[in-house]
Short mmCIF file of C-alpha atoms in Angstrom, two decimals:
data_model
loop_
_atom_site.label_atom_id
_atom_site.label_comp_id
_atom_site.label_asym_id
_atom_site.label_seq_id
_atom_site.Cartn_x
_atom_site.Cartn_y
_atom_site.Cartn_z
CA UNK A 131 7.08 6.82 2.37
CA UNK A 132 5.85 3.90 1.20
CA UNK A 133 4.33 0.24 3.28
CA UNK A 134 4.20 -3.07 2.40
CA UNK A 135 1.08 -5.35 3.86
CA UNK A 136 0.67 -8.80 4.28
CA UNK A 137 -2.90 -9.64 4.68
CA UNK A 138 -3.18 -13.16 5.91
CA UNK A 139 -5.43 -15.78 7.27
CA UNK A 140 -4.08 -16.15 10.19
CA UNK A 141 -2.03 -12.89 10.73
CA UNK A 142 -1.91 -9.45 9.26
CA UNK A 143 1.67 -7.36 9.42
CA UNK A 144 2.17 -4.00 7.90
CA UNK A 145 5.96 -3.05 6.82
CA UNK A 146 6.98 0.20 6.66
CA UNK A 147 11.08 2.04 6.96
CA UNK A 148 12.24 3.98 9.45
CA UNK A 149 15.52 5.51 8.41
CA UNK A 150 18.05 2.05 8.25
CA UNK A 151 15.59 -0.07 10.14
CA UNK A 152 12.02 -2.02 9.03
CA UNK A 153 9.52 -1.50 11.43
CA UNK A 154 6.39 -4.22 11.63
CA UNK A 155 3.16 -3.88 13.09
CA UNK A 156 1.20 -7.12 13.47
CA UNK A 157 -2.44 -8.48 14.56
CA UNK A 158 -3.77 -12.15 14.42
CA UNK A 159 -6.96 -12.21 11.95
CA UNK A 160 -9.31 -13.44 14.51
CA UNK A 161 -12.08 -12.31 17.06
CA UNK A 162 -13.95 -13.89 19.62
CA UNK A 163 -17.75 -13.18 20.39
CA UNK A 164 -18.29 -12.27 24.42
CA UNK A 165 -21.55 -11.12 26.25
CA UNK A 166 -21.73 -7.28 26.89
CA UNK A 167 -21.57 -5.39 29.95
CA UNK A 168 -21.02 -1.84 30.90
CA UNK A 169 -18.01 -3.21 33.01
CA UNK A 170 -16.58 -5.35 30.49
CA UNK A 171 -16.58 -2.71 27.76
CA UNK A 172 -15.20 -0.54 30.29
CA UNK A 173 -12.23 -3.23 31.55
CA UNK A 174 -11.63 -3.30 27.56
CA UNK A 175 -10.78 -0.28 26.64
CA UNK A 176 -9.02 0.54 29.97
CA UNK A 177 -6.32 -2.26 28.64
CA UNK A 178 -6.30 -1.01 25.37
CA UNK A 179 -7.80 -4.56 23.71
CA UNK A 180 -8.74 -4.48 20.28
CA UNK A 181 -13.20 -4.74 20.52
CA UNK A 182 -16.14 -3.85 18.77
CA UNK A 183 -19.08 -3.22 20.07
CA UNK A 184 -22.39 -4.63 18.10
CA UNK A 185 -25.91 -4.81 20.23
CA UNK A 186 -25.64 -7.06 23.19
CA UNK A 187 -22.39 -8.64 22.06
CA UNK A 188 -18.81 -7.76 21.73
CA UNK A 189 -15.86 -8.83 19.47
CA UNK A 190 -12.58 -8.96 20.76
CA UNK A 191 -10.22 -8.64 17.84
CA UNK A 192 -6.62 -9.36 16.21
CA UNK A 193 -3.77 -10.83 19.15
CA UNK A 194 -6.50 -10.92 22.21
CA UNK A 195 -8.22 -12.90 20.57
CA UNK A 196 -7.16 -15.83 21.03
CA UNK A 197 -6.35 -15.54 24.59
CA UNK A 198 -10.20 -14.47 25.49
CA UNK A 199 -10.97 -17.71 23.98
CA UNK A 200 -9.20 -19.68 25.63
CA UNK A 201 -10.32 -18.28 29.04
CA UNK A 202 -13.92 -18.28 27.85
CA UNK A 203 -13.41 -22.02 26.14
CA UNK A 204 -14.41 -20.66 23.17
CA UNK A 205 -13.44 -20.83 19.49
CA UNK A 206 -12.07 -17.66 17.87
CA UNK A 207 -13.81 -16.82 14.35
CA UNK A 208 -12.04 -15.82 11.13
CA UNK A 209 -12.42 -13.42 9.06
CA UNK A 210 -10.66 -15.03 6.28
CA UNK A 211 -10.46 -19.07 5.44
CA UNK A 212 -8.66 -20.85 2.50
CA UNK A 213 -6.88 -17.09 1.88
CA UNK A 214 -9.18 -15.37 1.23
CA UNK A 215 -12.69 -13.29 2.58
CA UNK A 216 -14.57 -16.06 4.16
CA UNK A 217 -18.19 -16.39 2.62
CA UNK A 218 -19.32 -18.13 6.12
CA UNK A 219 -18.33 -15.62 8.10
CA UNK A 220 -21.01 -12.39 8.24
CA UNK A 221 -18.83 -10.03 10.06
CA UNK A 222 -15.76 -10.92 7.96
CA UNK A 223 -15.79 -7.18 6.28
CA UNK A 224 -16.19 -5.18 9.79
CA UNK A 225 -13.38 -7.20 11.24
CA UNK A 226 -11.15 -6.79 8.57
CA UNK A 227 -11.42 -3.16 8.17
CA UNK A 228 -10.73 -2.67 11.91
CA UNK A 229 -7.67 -4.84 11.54
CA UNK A 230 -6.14 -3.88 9.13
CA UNK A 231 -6.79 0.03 9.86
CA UNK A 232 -5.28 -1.10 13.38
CA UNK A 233 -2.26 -2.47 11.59
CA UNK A 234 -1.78 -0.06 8.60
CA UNK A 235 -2.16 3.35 9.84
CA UNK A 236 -3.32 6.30 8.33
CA UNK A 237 -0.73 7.15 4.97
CA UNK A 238 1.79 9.47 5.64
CA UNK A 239 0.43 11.67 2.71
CA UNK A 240 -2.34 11.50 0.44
CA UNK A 241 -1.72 8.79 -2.26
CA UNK A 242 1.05 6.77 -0.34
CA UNK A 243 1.72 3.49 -1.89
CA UNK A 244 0.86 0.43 -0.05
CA UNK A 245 1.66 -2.90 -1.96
CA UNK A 246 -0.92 -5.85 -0.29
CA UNK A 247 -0.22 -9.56 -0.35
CA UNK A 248 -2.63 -11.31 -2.90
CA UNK A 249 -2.84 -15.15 -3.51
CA UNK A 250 -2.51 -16.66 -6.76
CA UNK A 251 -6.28 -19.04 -7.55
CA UNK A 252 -5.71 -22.29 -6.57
CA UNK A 253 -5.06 -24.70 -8.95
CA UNK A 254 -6.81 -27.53 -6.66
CA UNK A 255 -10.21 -25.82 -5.41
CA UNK A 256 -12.54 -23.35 -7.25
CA UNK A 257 -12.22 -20.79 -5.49
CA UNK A 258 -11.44 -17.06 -7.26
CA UNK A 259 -10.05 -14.83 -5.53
CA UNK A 260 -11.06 -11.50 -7.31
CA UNK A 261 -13.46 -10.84 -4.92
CA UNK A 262 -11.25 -10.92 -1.58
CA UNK A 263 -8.30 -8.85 -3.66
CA UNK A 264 -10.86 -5.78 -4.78
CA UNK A 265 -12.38 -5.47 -1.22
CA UNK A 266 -8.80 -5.40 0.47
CA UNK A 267 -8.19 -2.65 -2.45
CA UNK A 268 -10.88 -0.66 -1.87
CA UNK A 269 -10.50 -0.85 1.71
CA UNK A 270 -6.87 0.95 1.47
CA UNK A 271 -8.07 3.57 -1.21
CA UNK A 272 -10.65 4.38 0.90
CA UNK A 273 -8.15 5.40 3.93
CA UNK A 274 -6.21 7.43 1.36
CA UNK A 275 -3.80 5.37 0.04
CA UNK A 276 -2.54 4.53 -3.51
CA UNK A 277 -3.07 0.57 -2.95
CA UNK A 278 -1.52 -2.19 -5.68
CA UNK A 279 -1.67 -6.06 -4.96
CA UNK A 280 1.29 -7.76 -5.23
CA UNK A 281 1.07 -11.58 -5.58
CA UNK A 282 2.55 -13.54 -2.37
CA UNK A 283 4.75 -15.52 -3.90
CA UNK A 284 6.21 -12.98 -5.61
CA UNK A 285 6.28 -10.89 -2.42
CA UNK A 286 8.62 -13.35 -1.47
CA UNK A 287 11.24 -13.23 -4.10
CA UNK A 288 11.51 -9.75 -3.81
CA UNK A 289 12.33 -9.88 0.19
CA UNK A 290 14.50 -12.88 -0.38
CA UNK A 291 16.26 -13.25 -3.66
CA UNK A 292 17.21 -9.43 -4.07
CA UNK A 293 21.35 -11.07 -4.13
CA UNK A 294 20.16 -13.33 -6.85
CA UNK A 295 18.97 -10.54 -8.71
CA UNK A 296 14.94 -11.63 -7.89
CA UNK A 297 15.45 -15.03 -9.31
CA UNK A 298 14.25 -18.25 -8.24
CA UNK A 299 11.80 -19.85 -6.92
CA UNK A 300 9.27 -18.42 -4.06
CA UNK A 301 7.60 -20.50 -1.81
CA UNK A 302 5.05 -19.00 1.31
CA UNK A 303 3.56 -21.30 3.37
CA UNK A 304 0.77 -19.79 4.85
CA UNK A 305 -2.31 -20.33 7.09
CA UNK A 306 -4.91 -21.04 4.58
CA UNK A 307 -3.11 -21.43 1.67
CA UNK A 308 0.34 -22.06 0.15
CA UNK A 309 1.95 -19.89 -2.76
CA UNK A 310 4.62 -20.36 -5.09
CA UNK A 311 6.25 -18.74 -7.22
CA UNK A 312 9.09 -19.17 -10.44
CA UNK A 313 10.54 -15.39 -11.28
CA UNK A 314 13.38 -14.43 -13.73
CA UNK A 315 14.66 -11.03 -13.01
CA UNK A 316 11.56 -10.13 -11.09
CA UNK A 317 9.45 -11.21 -14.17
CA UNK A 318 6.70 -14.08 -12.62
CA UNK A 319 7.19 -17.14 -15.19
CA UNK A 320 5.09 -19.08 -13.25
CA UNK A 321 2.75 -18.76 -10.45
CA UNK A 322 0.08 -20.49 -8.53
CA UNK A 323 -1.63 -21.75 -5.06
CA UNK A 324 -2.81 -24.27 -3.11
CA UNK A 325 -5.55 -24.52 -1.02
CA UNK A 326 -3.50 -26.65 2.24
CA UNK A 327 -1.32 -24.58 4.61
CA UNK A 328 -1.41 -24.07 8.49
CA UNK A 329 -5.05 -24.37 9.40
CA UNK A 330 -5.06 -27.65 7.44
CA UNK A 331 -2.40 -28.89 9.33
CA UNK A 332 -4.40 -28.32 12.55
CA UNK A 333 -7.54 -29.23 11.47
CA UNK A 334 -6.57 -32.63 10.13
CA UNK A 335 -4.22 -32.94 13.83
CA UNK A 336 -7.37 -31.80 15.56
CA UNK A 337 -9.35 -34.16 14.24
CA UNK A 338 -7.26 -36.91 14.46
CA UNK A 339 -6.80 -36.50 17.95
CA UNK A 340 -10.19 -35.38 19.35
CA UNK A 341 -8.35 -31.89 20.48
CA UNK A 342 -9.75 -28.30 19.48
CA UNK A 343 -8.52 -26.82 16.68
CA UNK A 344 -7.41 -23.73 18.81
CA UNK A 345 -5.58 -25.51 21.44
CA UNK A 346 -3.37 -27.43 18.22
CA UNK A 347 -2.90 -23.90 17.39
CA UNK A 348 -0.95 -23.11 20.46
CA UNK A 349 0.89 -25.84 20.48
CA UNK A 350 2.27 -25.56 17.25
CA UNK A 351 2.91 -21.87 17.91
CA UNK A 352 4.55 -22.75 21.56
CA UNK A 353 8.20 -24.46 20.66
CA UNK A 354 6.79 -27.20 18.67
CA UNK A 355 9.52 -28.65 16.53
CA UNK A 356 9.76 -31.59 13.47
CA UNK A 357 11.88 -33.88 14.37
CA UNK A 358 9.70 -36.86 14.56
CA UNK A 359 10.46 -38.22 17.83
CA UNK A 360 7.31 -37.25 19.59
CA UNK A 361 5.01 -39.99 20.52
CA UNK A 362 2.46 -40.44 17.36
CA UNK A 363 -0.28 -40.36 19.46
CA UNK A 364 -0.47 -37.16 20.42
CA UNK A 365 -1.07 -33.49 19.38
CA UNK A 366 2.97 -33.17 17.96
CA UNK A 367 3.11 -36.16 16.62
CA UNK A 368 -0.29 -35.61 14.32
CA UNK A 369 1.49 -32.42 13.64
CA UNK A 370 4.46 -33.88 12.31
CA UNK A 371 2.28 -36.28 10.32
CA UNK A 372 0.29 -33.57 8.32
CA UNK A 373 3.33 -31.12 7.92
CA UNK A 374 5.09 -33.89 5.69
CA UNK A 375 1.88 -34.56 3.76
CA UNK A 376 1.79 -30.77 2.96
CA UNK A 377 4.82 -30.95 2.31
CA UNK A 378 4.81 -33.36 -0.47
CA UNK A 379 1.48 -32.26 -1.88
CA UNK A 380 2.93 -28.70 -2.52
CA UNK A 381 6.20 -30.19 -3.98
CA UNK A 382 4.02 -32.96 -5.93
CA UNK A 383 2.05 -29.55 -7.28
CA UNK A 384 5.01 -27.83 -8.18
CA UNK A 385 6.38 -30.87 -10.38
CA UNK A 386 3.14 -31.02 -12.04
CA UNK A 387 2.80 -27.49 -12.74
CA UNK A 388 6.30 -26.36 -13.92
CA UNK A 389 7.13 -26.31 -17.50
CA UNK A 390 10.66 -26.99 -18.52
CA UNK A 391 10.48 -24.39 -21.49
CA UNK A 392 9.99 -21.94 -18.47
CA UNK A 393 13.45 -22.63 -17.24
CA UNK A 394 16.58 -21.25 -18.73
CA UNK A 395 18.97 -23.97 -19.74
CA UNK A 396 22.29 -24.13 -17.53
CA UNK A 397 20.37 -21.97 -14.59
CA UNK A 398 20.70 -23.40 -11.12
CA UNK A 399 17.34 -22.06 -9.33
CA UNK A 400 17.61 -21.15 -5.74
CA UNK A 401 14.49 -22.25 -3.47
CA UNK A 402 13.31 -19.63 -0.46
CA UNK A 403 10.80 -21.17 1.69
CA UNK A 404 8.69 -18.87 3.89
CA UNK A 405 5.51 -18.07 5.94
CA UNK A 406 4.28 -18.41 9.47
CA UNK A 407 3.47 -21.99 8.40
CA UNK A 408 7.37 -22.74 7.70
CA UNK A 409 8.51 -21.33 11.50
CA UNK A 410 8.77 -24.48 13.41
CA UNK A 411 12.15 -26.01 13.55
CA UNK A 412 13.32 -28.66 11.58
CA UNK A 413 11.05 -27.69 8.61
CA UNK A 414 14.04 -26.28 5.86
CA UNK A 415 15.62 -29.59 6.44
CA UNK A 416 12.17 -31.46 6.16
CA UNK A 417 11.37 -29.42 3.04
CA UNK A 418 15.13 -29.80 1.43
CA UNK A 419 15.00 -33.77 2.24
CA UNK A 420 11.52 -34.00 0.52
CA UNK A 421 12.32 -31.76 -2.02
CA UNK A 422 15.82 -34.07 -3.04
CA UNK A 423 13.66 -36.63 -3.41
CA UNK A 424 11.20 -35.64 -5.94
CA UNK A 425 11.27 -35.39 -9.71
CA UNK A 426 12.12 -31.73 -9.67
CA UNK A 427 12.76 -30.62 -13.64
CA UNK A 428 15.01 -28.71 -13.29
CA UNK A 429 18.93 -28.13 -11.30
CA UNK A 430 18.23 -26.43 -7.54
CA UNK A 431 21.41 -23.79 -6.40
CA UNK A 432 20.38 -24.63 -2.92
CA UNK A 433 17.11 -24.16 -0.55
CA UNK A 434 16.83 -21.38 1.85
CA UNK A 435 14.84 -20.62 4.85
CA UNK A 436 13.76 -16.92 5.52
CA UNK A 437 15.45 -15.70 8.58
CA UNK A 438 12.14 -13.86 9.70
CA UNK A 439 9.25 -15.89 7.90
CA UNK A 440 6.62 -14.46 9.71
CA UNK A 441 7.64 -11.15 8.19
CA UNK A 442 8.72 -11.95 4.91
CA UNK A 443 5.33 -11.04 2.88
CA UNK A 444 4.91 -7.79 3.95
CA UNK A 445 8.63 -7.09 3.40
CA UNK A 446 8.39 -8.19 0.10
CA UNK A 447 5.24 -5.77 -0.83
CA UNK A 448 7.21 -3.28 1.14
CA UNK A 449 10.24 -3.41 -1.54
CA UNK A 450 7.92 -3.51 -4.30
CA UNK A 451 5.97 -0.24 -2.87
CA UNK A 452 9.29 1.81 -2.59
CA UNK A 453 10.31 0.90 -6.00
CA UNK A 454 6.85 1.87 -7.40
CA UNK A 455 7.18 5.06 -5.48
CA UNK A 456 10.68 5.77 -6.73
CA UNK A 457 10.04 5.63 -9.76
CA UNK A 458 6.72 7.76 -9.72
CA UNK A 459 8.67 10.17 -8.31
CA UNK A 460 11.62 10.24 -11.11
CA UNK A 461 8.85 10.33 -13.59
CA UNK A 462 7.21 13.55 -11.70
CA UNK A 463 10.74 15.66 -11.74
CA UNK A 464 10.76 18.33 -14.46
CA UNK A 465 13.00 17.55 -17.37
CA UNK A 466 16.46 19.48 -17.02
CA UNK A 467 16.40 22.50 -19.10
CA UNK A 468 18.67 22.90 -21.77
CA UNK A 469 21.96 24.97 -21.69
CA UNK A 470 23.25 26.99 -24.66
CA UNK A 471 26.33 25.79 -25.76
CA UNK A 472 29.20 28.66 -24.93
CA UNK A 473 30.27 30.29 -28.05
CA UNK A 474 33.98 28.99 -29.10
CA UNK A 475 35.86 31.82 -27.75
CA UNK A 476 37.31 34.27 -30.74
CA UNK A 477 40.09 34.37 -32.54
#
């Protein structure tokens, strides 16, 4: 067996198979803070929600989250911000570990492979993100498993491009940041980050409309859709507004960062666009009319919306585990031993 993970800022999905079918598990990366009781701990665990004791307080973690909030009027906290471990955040590590141990599982065997999502460093902030990829690494080793980070972008050319042989170009929009991603044959030609995604989105619409950053959360998440006819002066129509100006910062980024020597003369590069960011509808034809407009060097096949782009990430890592793992496993079988040739029969 083998599992690929997706650790995000806003969720965090395992992927692992299960005969013909992929099987996802999935948490939000968030907790609220609520006073203790002996009943409330009790009510907790009797429906099974995700919580952490600590003192006098409690943390309600991953998908509850978010709905404690709301019916406390609280914000939920993150453990991650900009895509990485957030430095603001003291009970970032705690949180994590739960989560993702909640998400993961135990390995199937000692030494399993488990491939985890790692951004590229952003080419427009100063932020490294060694630190946050070595802690999510020595998390997983220290549960037992044989962990590898996998850069996101890439993640998504191997879920999405297999047909086209891992070539193209990778794009995952994510929560705090987006990735991208120019592969040849599975071989990363170029690769790099941003430091904009979904929580930008909502905390420019948030503040432009006086409206907590949570409840543009759930908006966004609840059937929102870009087609610009929403009235401008609310929540969906801020939304709308920021999504294009990500939109044309990332492809403004990608123009300025691609080399032409990078891209093989006469190749027609197909586009996959991805991430929880990316799920609204109307965004692939947003992104393709954006992208058509822009000073792209090079000829685009076509652009191509993940059917599942919430899941796409972990699938990726999940392809690159097995293939790790297969090969491991060729390289482990004992050599074939050699036959005597029969003797040519006599005369």
């Amino acid at each position: 067996m083998a599992k690929g993970l997706d650790v995000g800022t806003m969720n965090i999905l395992s992927a692992q198979q299960d005969g013909n079918d992929t099987v996802f598990v999935q948490q939000r990366n968030s907790f609220v803070e609520i006073g203790y009781s002996d009943m409330a701990e009790q009510m907790l665990a009797r429906s099974e929600v995700l919580h952490i004791r600590k003192d006098d307080k409690v943390y309600v973690v991953g998908d509850d989250a978010l709905n404690f909030a709301n019916i406390f009027n609280k914000e939920t906290r993150r453990p991650m911000k900009h895509g990485i471990l957030s430095n603001d955040e003291q009970s970032a590590i705690p949180m994590m570990k739960l989560i993702i141990q909640q998400v993961v599982g135990e390995p199937d065997r000692p030494g399993e492979k488990v491939y985890f999502s790692t951004p590229a460093d952003p080419i427009d902030s100063e932020l490294s993100t060694l630190y946050h990829q070595k802690t999510i690494e020595s998390f997983l080793d220290d549960m037992g498993y044989d962990a590898e980070p996998i850069n996101e972008g890439m993640s998504v050319i191997y879920s999405e491009l297999a047909d086209n042989n891992f070539t193209g170009l990778g794009i995952s929009f994510g929560a705090g940041m987006t990735n991208v991603c120019l592969a040849y044959y599975a071989v990363p030609v170029m690769k790099f980050s941003v430091a904009r995604g979904g929580d930008w989105v909502d905390e420019q619409a948030a503040r432009a409309t006086g409206t907590p950053v949570d409840k543009v959360t759930s908006i966004k998440e609840d059937d929102f859709e870009l087609d610009f006819t929403t009235d401008v002066g609310g929540v969906e129509g801020a939304l709308s507004i920021y999504y294009e100006n990500l939109l044309d910062y990332v492809i403004e980024n990608i123009v300025g960062e691609v080399d032409e020597e990078d891209i093989e003369e006469g190749l027609d590069v197909p586009v996959v666009v991805t991430g929880g960011t990316s799920s609204p509808r109307g965004f692939e034809k947003l992104f393709r009319d954006h992208l058509r407009e822009a000073s792209i060097p090079f000829s685009i096949s076509g652009v191509s919306h993940a059917s599942e782009p919430l899941y796409s990430v972990a699938r990726g890592g999940l392809v690159a585990a097995r293939s790790d793992e297969d090969v491991d496993l060729d390289e482990s079988e004992p050599e074939p031993e050699a036959k005597a040739e029969p003797a040519p029969p006599s005369e």
